[in-house]
């Protein structure tokens, strides 16, 4: 039986050509943590998550490194690949740490069997998956330039970050983009919890003529009444993101009539099995389901792409490496507004290991 013989942890910072700017973040680089697995049979696997996104995942880079080295590695060493994910699910670690480890385990199982991860999930085998381009905080003029560039690149949907200190600036940018792209592109917005109830209601009512497809997390997570009041104030569908970290959150917000759908991420669910469970729970509650990820490099984005090819959802946010200038990984590309699904074994990616800094080795 193929057992885990060695585990290694690496770090790298991925510089961004356009900084990550929204209501909860202002970053010029992505802090990436990589976990490698080597089996007794010589199979090597690798996975990646982003550390400087604790506003959404609840775990920073230091937490990922500490829990991976002190809890995950001792628990999984010498464990059979087929049993490791189940053991991982019982460990007292942050969901983001579980996501990193389970991504590596799925890569290892895929490489051991010669199958892409999406096939292990009994996926539909899509060659490509339509995604949306993202536009962070910027001027209306710059937003229009980026929107038109996305349209020329074949994207059919934009997600615009909102929640600026000036609500009027948000409104102006949305109207400018709609005028620039016409009706050929869908426009969604993501506030990352940056508005209060009054501001959210006022802005959403003001932009209803722009045919906004959905509004993601308009008010801070943890205030169910705020989301419910906002949903009652607009015809724009309300999607929960930062507010959704468990099945209990889905059930509670659905019963309260606070959301129309959920944006689910492996980084918040923990394991692949847990993510599938959340999708099923949201479906049972009659909610729209979006599958996405944090901004991260190609290796991390490849895992979400495999999940998207293996799990049915209503929309996908997969372009986490949109603004990365010098990635360490190759094998994942976007064409005509769609992510090309890797077909190689495991995650199907190649990584330049010389660009990673080894942090720890176990086994």
XYZ file of C-alpha atoms in Angstrom:
363
model
C 0.000 0.000 0.000
C 1.338 3.476 -0.949
C 2.267 5.266 2.277
C 3.421 8.820 2.940
C 7.166 8.699 3.595
C 8.252 12.357 3.518
C 6.497 15.725 3.821
C 8.094 19.081 3.021
C 6.949 22.683 3.454
C 8.090 25.597 1.273
C 7.379 29.322 1.045
C 7.364 31.868 -1.773
C 5.985 35.359 -2.316
C 4.342 35.978 -5.692
C 4.498 39.620 -6.772
C 1.369 41.192 -8.250
C 1.451 43.412 -11.308
C -1.777 45.021 -10.103
C -2.108 45.072 -6.327
C -4.958 43.280 -4.583
C -7.141 46.150 -3.390
C -10.584 45.752 -1.872
C -12.477 46.449 1.339
C -10.580 43.767 3.291
C -7.135 43.699 1.665
C -4.327 45.811 0.268
C -1.505 43.571 -0.924
C 1.338 43.911 -3.418
C 2.246 40.206 -3.242
C 0.678 36.876 -2.339
C 2.250 34.937 0.548
C 2.175 31.337 -0.665
C 2.751 28.155 1.325
C 3.531 24.893 -0.486
C 3.193 21.370 0.880
C 4.976 18.441 -0.741
C 4.286 14.743 -0.227
C 6.573 11.888 -1.205
C 5.340 8.316 -0.945
C 7.295 5.157 -0.251
C 6.733 4.212 -3.891
C 8.380 7.416 -5.121
C 5.272 9.432 -6.004
C 5.804 13.167 -5.421
C 2.958 15.659 -5.082
C 2.655 19.365 -4.331
C -0.062 21.839 -3.324
C -0.309 25.575 -2.618
C -2.437 27.987 -0.577
C -2.228 31.704 0.153
C -1.428 32.882 3.652
C -2.217 36.605 3.621
C -5.970 36.208 3.315
C -6.954 35.580 6.923
C -9.893 38.016 6.572
C -11.641 35.237 4.614
C -9.965 32.010 5.744
C -9.194 32.714 9.402
C -5.561 31.553 9.061
C -2.438 33.567 8.268
C 0.910 32.365 6.943
C 2.361 31.713 10.396
C -0.656 29.597 11.373
C -0.433 27.521 8.198
C 3.267 26.835 8.729
C 2.905 26.020 12.419
C -0.115 23.716 12.136
C 1.221 21.944 9.051
C 4.545 21.190 10.709
C 3.337 20.503 14.251
C 0.029 18.702 13.616
C -0.480 17.629 10.006
C 2.943 16.178 9.231
C 3.184 13.993 12.387
C -0.379 12.733 11.827
C -0.017 11.837 8.155
C 3.503 10.407 7.985
C 3.374 6.633 7.314
C -0.368 6.902 6.627
C -1.739 5.165 3.514
C -2.736 7.609 0.775
C -6.246 6.170 0.614
C -6.761 6.732 4.337
C -5.016 10.088 4.788
C -7.903 12.404 3.862
C -10.160 10.764 6.435
C -7.495 11.152 9.116
C -6.907 14.749 8.045
C -10.579 15.583 8.561
C -10.310 14.799 12.262
C -7.268 16.986 12.974
C -7.632 20.208 15.049
C -6.336 22.562 12.365
C -7.667 25.555 10.450
C -9.704 24.718 7.318
C -7.041 26.397 5.169
C -4.426 24.014 6.555
C -6.672 21.048 5.797
C -7.228 22.414 2.287
C -3.484 22.559 1.666
C -2.934 19.002 2.863
C -5.956 17.530 1.068
C -4.934 19.210 -2.180
C -1.526 17.559 -1.900
C -3.145 14.200 -1.087
C -5.408 14.409 -4.134
C -2.420 15.287 -6.321
C -0.572 12.270 -4.938
C -3.513 9.915 -5.539
C -3.955 11.228 -9.046
C -0.288 10.782 -9.889
C -0.269 7.313 -8.315
C -3.180 6.192 -10.519
C -2.263 8.221 -13.618
C -5.517 10.216 -13.481
C -6.298 13.935 -13.236
C -7.896 15.006 -9.965
C -11.192 15.828 -11.667
C -11.473 12.208 -12.798
C -10.927 10.999 -9.226
C -13.968 13.142 -8.376
C -15.914 11.472 -11.221
C -16.130 14.822 -12.965
C -17.743 15.617 -16.274
C -14.413 16.013 -18.072
C -14.912 19.552 -19.377
C -12.051 20.762 -21.546
C -12.522 24.330 -20.312
C -14.654 26.226 -17.793
C -15.938 29.807 -18.319
C -14.783 32.145 -15.561
C -15.027 35.842 -14.816
C -12.380 38.542 -14.783
C -11.949 40.607 -11.634
C -11.447 44.344 -11.209
C -10.201 45.654 -7.865
C -10.315 49.166 -6.467
C -9.295 51.695 -9.114
C -10.600 54.822 -10.794
C -13.611 54.683 -13.086
C -11.314 55.391 -16.033
C -8.983 52.513 -15.167
C -11.942 50.195 -14.485
C -13.306 50.898 -17.961
C -9.914 50.140 -19.507
C -9.738 46.808 -17.657
C -13.346 45.934 -18.497
C -12.822 46.534 -22.203
C -9.611 44.492 -22.116
C -11.512 41.624 -20.476
C -14.192 41.806 -23.160
C -11.559 41.645 -25.886
C -10.010 38.630 -24.142
C -13.293 36.739 -24.411
C -14.704 37.105 -20.904
C -18.467 37.249 -20.616
C -18.643 38.243 -16.947
C -16.847 40.720 -14.676
C -16.683 40.786 -10.897
C -16.027 44.253 -9.559
C -14.707 44.906 -6.048
C -16.761 47.558 -4.269
C -16.942 48.933 -0.736
C -14.868 52.067 -1.193
C -14.992 54.805 1.453
C -17.175 56.741 -1.004
C -20.364 54.875 -2.008
C -20.807 57.398 -4.804
C -17.473 56.257 -6.251
C -18.721 52.655 -6.309
C -21.894 53.714 -8.086
C -19.968 55.770 -10.630
C -17.602 52.898 -11.466
C -20.444 50.432 -11.977
C -22.319 52.790 -14.295
C -19.113 53.555 -16.218
C -18.404 49.867 -16.784
C -21.951 49.106 -17.839
C -21.862 51.960 -20.351
C -18.487 50.792 -21.668
C -19.333 47.109 -22.182
C -23.037 47.416 -22.910
C -25.159 44.319 -22.416
C -22.566 41.888 -23.758
C -21.051 41.224 -20.331
C -22.602 40.280 -17.012
C -21.452 42.394 -14.075
C -21.309 41.131 -10.504
C -20.000 42.970 -7.458
C -18.158 41.865 -4.323
C -18.113 44.130 -1.273
C -16.122 41.819 1.030
C -18.326 42.994 3.898
C -17.395 46.631 3.399
C -20.824 48.309 3.707
C -23.232 48.892 6.541
C -26.919 48.153 6.018
C -27.907 51.678 5.044
C -25.056 52.093 2.559
C -25.608 48.675 1.032
C -29.307 49.288 0.482
C -28.694 52.729 -0.996
C -25.961 51.602 -3.391
C -27.722 48.428 -4.512
C -30.955 50.263 -5.262
C -28.993 52.883 -7.188
C -27.269 50.317 -9.422
C -30.299 48.135 -10.147
C -30.671 49.767 -13.609
C -27.186 48.386 -14.426
C -28.530 44.811 -14.363
C -26.044 43.586 -11.746
C -26.007 39.775 -11.697
C -25.352 39.444 -7.970
C -23.893 41.226 -4.949
C -21.465 39.257 -2.822
C -21.168 39.775 0.938
C -22.434 43.388 1.059
C -22.220 43.610 4.884
C -19.786 42.142 7.441
C -19.904 38.442 8.277
C -21.536 37.610 11.583
C -24.506 39.956 11.259
C -27.340 37.859 9.827
C -29.926 40.594 10.311
C -27.856 42.992 8.219
C -27.776 40.571 5.291
C -31.495 39.901 5.642
C -32.353 43.622 5.601
C -30.125 44.215 2.581
C -31.677 41.328 0.659
C -35.138 42.742 1.362
C -34.065 46.150 0.066
C -33.005 45.153 -3.465
C -33.856 42.933 -6.403
C -30.157 42.090 -6.867
C -29.421 38.541 -5.608
C -27.333 38.442 -2.428
C -24.516 35.894 -2.179
C -22.853 34.923 1.093
C -19.092 34.449 1.079
C -17.178 35.449 4.219
C -20.358 34.640 6.178
C -20.226 30.994 5.051
C -17.758 28.764 6.876
C -19.883 25.758 7.774
C -23.070 23.916 6.939
C -24.650 25.527 9.980
C -24.034 28.949 8.437
C -25.754 27.856 5.228
C -28.782 26.484 7.060
C -29.115 29.490 9.354
C -28.818 32.156 6.660
C -31.128 30.273 4.314
C -33.807 29.952 7.016
C -33.452 33.648 7.804
C -34.023 34.580 4.165
C -30.721 36.465 4.241
C -29.094 35.085 1.061
C -29.931 33.845 -2.405
C -26.767 31.826 -2.798
C -23.328 30.953 -1.474
C -19.759 31.318 -2.675
C -17.957 28.200 -1.460
C -14.201 27.732 -1.290
C -12.035 24.738 -0.410
C -9.942 27.113 1.704
C -12.921 27.634 4.019
C -14.403 24.114 3.809
C -11.156 22.323 4.642
C -11.278 19.005 2.809
C -12.715 18.078 -0.578
C -15.280 15.850 1.133
C -16.368 18.745 3.342
C -16.692 21.038 0.314
C -18.894 18.538 -1.511
C -21.019 18.304 1.622
C -21.482 22.087 1.683
C -22.492 22.100 -1.995
C -25.117 19.445 -1.301
C -26.358 21.326 1.742
C -26.709 24.571 -0.198
C -28.561 22.798 -2.994
C -30.938 21.244 -0.479
C -31.652 24.739 0.869
C -32.560 25.957 -2.632
C -29.551 28.255 -2.929
C -27.441 29.206 -5.926
C -23.934 27.735 -5.632
C -20.733 29.441 -6.763
C -17.381 27.680 -6.487
C -14.290 29.834 -6.113
C -10.994 30.438 -4.404
C -8.662 33.019 -2.964
C -6.216 34.942 -5.150
C -3.199 32.631 -5.425
C -0.720 31.150 -7.863
C -1.351 28.706 -10.672
C -0.690 25.622 -8.566
C -3.358 26.560 -6.028
C -5.701 27.669 -8.805
C -5.282 24.312 -10.532
C -6.866 22.531 -7.579
C -9.976 24.704 -7.780
C -10.097 24.125 -11.540
C -10.129 20.360 -10.965
C -12.859 20.817 -8.362
C -14.857 22.876 -10.858
C -14.529 20.087 -13.424
C -15.664 17.598 -10.802
C -18.375 19.490 -8.885
C -21.433 21.034 -10.544
C -22.003 24.707 -9.655
C -23.775 27.731 -11.143
C -20.632 29.822 -11.660
C -16.901 29.496 -11.066
C -14.195 31.895 -9.882
C -10.921 30.262 -10.882
C -8.556 32.973 -12.104
C -6.641 33.406 -8.874
C -3.373 34.106 -10.660
C -4.831 36.933 -12.760
C -2.301 39.536 -11.598
C 0.691 37.346 -10.652
C 3.731 38.595 -12.574
C 6.184 35.702 -12.108
C 4.588 32.431 -11.070
C 6.540 29.383 -9.934
C 4.158 26.965 -11.661
C 3.165 26.214 -15.248
C 0.411 24.086 -16.733
C -2.704 26.192 -16.147
C -3.850 28.714 -18.730
C -6.874 30.780 -19.611
C -8.180 31.244 -23.139
C -11.206 33.134 -24.463
C -12.505 33.771 -20.960
C -12.308 30.113 -19.919
C -9.870 28.130 -17.785
C -8.304 25.201 -19.624
C -8.711 22.117 -17.433
C -5.407 20.229 -16.949
C -5.526 16.696 -18.307
C -2.313 15.297 -16.816
C -2.046 13.055 -13.781
C -2.829 14.659 -10.419
C -3.071 18.419 -10.718
C -1.153 18.249 -14.010
C 1.197 21.064 -13.005
C 4.954 21.627 -13.119
C 6.714 23.755 -10.477
C 10.149 25.354 -10.561
C 11.335 24.186 -7.145
C 14.403 26.455 -7.287
C 12.066 29.405 -6.693
C 10.759 27.993 -3.396
C 12.323 28.354 0.049
C 12.346 25.112 2.041
C 10.932 25.690 5.530
C 10.742 22.179 6.945
C 11.189 18.485 6.092
C 9.643 15.555 7.940
C 10.079 11.818 7.611
